[in-house]
Amino acid sequence: MYNVKTWEHVFKLDPNKEISDQDLEKLCDSGTDAIIVGGTDDVTLDGVLDLLARVRRYTVPVVLEISNLDSITPGFDFYFVPMVLNSNNKEWVMDLQHQAIREYGDIMDWEELFVEGYCILNEDAKAFRHAECNLPDHEDVIAYARMAEHMFKLPIFYMEYSGTYGDEALVEDVKQVLDETRLFYGGGITSPDEAKQMKAHADCIIVGNVIYDNIKSALKTVKAVKDNN
Ligand code: 1GP
């Protein structure tokens, strides 16, 4: 069985974006640790099922990052559930999760479920507005990370800069306060150098947009991370 705790590199595919079979094959066979299916806008069950079926042809583990109740489906290896720690609206912290468990609690395999303590740090990201976030300062982020590890015992703390390259010094400082909780970093990684730099601090980096903008650079981020060991 796959061990999420050892993952270092993950590609995130948006079910609302087109990807060719050739590019998908390259991503799945790249040596990445997993493929996450997830997005913010117009995530539909059809889009999720289409990607699930296409990624399933390969051996790479595939994860559904749940963005809405309508697009949840069986068949994934894991389900990642975002809990947006810096949202102003309790809905994104626990109410959607509560509804999902009300609906699917009887059939859930709890071993497949991982809660991600999300901290969304790019004010211009769609997810930031969508989840009604406030922008935390340095000390706020450190405190969210500590809450994730010591209060909520979350397996993952996710620094989400979606669309922009984040603050390396902050990622480094967050890593210092995490021990059991894995630090995921995502946002604006477009080159092997950026991948390497963020991976120097984060346990796992998530590569998204560049897949659609420059597949060659996207693929190079895998080797950059794996060679760093
Ligand atoms: C998005 O963190 C991921 O949820 C990756 O971000 O799309 O900017 O690479 P990018």
Short mmCIF file of C-alpha atoms and ligand atoms in Angstrom, two decimals, residues 12 17 38 40 65 118 158-165 185-190 206-210, ligand 1:
data_model
loop_
_atom_site.label_atom_id
_atom_site.label_comp_id
_atom_site.label_asym_id
_atom_site.label_seq_id
_atom_site.Cartn_x
_atom_site.Cartn_y
_atom_site.Cartn_z
CA LYS A 12 -2.26 18.25 -9.25
CA LYS A 17 -8.76 21.69 -17.78
CA GLY A 38 -8.63 18.79 -7.59
CA THR A 40 -11.65 25.29 -7.42
CA GLU A 65 -8.96 16.39 -3.21
CA TYR A 118 -4.92 24.42 4.45
CA TYR A 158 -0.65 22.68 3.21
CA MET A 159 0.82 26.11 2.41
CA GLU A 160 -1.18 27.04 -0.65
CA TYR A 161 0.14 29.87 -2.85
CA SER A 162 -1.76 28.61 -5.92
CA GLY A 163 -0.66 30.62 -8.96
CA THR A 164 2.28 32.40 -7.39
CA TYR A 165 5.67 31.39 -5.99
CA TYR A 185 3.83 23.35 -0.42
CA GLY A 186 1.97 24.31 -3.59
CA GLY A 187 2.07 27.40 -5.78
CA GLY A 188 3.91 28.84 -8.72
CA ILE A 189 6.53 26.14 -9.22
CA THR A 190 7.48 26.43 -12.88
CA ILE A 206 2.61 20.12 -5.40
CA VAL A 207 2.97 21.11 -9.04
CA GLY A 208 -0.15 22.32 -10.84
CA ASN A 209 -0.47 25.09 -13.44
CA VAL A 210 2.84 24.53 -15.20
C1 1GP B 1 -2.68 24.35 -6.49
O1 1GP B 1 -0.96 24.12 -4.87
C2 1GP B 1 -1.35 23.76 -6.15
O2 1GP B 1 -3.64 23.88 -5.58
C3 1GP B 1 -0.29 24.06 -7.17
O3 1GP B 1 -0.20 25.42 -7.45
O4 1GP B 1 -1.02 25.56 -9.80
O5 1GP B 1 0.46 27.36 -8.85
O6 1GP B 1 1.37 25.08 -9.36
P1 1GP B 1 0.18 25.89 -8.95
#
